[in-house]
PDB file of C-alpha atoms in Angstrom:
ATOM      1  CA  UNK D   1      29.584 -26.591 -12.540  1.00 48.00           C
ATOM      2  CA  UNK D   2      32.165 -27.622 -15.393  1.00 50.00           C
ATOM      3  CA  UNK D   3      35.731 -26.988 -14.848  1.00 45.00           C
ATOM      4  CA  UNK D   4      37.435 -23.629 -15.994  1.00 45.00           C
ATOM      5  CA  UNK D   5      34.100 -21.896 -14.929  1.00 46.00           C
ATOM      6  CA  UNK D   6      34.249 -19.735 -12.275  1.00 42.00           C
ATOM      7  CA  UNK D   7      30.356 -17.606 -11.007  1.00 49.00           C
ATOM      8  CA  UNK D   8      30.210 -15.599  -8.143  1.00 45.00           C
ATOM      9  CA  UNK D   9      26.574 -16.567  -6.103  1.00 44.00           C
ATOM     10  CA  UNK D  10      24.025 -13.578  -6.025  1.00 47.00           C
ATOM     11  CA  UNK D  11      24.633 -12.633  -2.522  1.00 42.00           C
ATOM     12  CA  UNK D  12      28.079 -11.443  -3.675  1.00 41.00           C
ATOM     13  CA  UNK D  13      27.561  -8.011  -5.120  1.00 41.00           C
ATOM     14  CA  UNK D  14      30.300  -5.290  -6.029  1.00 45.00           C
ATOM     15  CA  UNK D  15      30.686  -1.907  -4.657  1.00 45.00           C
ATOM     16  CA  UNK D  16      27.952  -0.752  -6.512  1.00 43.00           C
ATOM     17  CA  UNK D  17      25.218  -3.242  -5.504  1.00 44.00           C
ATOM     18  CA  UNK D  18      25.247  -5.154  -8.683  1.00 43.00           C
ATOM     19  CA  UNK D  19      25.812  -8.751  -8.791  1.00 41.00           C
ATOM     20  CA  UNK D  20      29.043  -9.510 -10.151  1.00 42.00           C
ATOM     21  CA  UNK D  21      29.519 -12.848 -12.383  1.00 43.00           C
ATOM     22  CA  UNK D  22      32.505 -13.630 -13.871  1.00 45.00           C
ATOM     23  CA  UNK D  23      33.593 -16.539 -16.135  1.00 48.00           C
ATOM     24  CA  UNK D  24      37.498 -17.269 -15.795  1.00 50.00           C
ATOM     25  CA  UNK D  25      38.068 -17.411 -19.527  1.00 57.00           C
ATOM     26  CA  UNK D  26      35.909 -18.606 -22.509  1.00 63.00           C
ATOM     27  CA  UNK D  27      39.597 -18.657 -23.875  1.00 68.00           C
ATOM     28  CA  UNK D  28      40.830 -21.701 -21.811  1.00 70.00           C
ATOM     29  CA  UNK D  29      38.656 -24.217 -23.430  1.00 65.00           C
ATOM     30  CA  UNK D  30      36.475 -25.935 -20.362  1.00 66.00           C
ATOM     31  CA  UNK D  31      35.963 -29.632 -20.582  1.00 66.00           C
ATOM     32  CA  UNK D  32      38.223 -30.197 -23.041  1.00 70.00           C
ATOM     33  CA  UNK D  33      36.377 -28.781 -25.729  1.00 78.00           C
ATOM     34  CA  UNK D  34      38.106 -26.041 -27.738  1.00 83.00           C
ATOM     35  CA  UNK D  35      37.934 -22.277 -26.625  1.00 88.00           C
ATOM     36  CA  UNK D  36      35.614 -19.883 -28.395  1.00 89.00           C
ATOM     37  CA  UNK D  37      38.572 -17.633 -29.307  1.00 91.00           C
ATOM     38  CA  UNK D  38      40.247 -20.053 -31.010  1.00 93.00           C
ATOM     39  CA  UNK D  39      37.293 -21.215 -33.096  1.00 92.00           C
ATOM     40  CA  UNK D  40      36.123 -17.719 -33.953  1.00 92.00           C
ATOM     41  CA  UNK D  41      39.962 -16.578 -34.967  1.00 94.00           C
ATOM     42  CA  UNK D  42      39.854 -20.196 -36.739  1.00 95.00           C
ATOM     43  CA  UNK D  43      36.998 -19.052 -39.032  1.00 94.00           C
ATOM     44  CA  UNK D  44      37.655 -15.345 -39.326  1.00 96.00           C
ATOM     45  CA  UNK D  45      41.154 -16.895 -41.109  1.00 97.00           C
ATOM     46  CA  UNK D  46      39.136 -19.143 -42.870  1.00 97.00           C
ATOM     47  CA  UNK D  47      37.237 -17.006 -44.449  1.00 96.00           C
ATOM     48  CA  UNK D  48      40.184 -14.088 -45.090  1.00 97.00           C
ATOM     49  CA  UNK D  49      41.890 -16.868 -46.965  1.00 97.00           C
ATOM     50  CA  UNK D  50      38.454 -17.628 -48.944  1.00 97.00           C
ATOM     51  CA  UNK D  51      38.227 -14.048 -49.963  1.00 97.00           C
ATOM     52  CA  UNK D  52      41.482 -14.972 -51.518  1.00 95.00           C
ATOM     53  CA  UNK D  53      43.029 -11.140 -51.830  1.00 92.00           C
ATOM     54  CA  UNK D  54      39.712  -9.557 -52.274  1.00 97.00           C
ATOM     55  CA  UNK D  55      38.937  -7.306 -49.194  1.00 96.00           C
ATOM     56  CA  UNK D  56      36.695  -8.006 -46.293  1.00 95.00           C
ATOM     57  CA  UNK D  57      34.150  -5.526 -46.497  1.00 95.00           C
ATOM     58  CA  UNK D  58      32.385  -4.407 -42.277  1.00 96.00           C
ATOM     59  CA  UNK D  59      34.274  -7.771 -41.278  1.00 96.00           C
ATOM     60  CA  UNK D  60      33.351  -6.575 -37.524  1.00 97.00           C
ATOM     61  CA  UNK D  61      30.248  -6.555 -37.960  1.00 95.00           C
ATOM     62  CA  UNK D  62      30.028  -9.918 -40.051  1.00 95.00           C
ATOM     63  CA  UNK D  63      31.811 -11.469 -37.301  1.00 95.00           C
ATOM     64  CA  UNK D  64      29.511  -9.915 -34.488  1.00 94.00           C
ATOM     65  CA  UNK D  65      26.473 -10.855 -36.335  1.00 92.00           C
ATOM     66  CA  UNK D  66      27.519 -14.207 -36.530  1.00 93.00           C
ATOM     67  CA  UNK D  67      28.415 -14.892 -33.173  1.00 94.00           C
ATOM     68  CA  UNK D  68      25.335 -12.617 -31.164  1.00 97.00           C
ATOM     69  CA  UNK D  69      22.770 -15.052 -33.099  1.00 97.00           C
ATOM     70  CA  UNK D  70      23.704 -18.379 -31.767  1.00 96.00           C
ATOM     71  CA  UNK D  71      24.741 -16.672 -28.321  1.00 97.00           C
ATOM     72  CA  UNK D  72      21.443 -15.070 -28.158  1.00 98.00           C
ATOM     73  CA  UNK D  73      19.086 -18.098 -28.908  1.00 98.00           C
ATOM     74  CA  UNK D  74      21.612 -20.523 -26.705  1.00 98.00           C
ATOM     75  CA  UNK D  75      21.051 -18.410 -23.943  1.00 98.00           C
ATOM     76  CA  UNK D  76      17.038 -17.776 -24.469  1.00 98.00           C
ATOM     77  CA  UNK D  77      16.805 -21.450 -24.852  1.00 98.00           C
ATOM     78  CA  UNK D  78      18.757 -22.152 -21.652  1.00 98.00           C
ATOM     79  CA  UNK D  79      16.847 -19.624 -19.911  1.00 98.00           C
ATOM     80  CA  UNK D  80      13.889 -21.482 -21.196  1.00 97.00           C
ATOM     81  CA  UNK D  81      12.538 -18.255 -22.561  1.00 97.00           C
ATOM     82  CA  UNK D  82      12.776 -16.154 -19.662  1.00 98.00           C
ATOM     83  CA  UNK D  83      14.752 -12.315 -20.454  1.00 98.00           C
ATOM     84  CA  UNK D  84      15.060 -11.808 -16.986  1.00 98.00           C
ATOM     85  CA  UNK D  85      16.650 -14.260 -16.520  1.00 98.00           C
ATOM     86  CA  UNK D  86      18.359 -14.454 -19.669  1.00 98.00           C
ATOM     87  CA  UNK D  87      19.657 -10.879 -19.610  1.00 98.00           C
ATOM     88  CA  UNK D  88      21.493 -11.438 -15.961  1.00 98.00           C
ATOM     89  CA  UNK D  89      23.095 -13.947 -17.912  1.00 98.00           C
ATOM     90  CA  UNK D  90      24.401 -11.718 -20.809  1.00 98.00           C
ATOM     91  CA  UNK D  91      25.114  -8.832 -18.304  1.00 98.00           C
ATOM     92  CA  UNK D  92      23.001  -6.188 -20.447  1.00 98.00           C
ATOM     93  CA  UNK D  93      19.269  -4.992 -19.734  1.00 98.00           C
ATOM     94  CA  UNK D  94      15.897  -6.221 -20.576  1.00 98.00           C
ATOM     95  CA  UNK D  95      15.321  -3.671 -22.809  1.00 98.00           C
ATOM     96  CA  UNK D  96      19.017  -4.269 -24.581  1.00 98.00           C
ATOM     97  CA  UNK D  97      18.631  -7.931 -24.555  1.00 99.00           C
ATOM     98  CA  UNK D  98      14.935  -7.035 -26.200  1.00 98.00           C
ATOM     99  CA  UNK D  99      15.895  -4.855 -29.182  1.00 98.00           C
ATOM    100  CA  UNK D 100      18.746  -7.447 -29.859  1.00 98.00           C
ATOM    101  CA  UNK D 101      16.205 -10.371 -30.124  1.00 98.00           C
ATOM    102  CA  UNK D 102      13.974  -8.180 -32.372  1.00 98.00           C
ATOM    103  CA  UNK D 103      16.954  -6.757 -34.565  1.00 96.00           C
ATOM    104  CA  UNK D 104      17.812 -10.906 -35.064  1.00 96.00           C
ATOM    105  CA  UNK D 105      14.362 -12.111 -35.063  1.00 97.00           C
ATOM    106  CA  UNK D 106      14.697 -14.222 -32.663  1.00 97.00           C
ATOM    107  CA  UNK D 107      11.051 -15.331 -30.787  1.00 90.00           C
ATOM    108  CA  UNK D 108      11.423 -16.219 -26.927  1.00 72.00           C
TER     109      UNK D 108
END
């Protein structure tokens, strides 16, 4: 496992019988690569500054859009396909994890 990473195994469930996984930070950039946060706030100012004074118009859900794709296919390709699997990953539901590959187009 990389450094900064930190998952709880499957036999150690919360109080209400769910597996709990936790990540210590995508904000503490793990193997010396730079932290998520910092690239996403790195664009969103990139981009404010392109607009040059014109306003951002649903800017949340530009930015969401943009970030769910890749995150969505990195994880269906890691999972090699499998949304089981895949959604354990994400922490959401099949179903969830199925109408957000559909609403992106994304084939498994």
């Amino acid at each position: 496992m990389k450094a900064g990473y930190s998952v709880r195994s499957e036999d150690s469930l919360g109080d209400n019988g769910v597996v709990e996984e936790s990540v210590t930070s995508l904000c503490d950039g793990a193997g010396g690569q730079q932290p998520i946060c910092e690239s996403v706030a790195q664009a969103v100012e990139r981009y404010l500054t392109d607009l040059d004074g014109t306003e951002p118009v649903d800017l949340y859900a530009l930015v969401l859009c943009e970030v769910e794709r890749p995150l969505l296919q990195a994880v269906m390709k890691h999972s090699c396909g499998n949304r089981s699997k895949a959604s354990r990953y994400l922490g959401m539901s099949r179903n969830t994890l199925q109408k957000k590959l559909a609403q992106y187009q994304i084939d498994s």
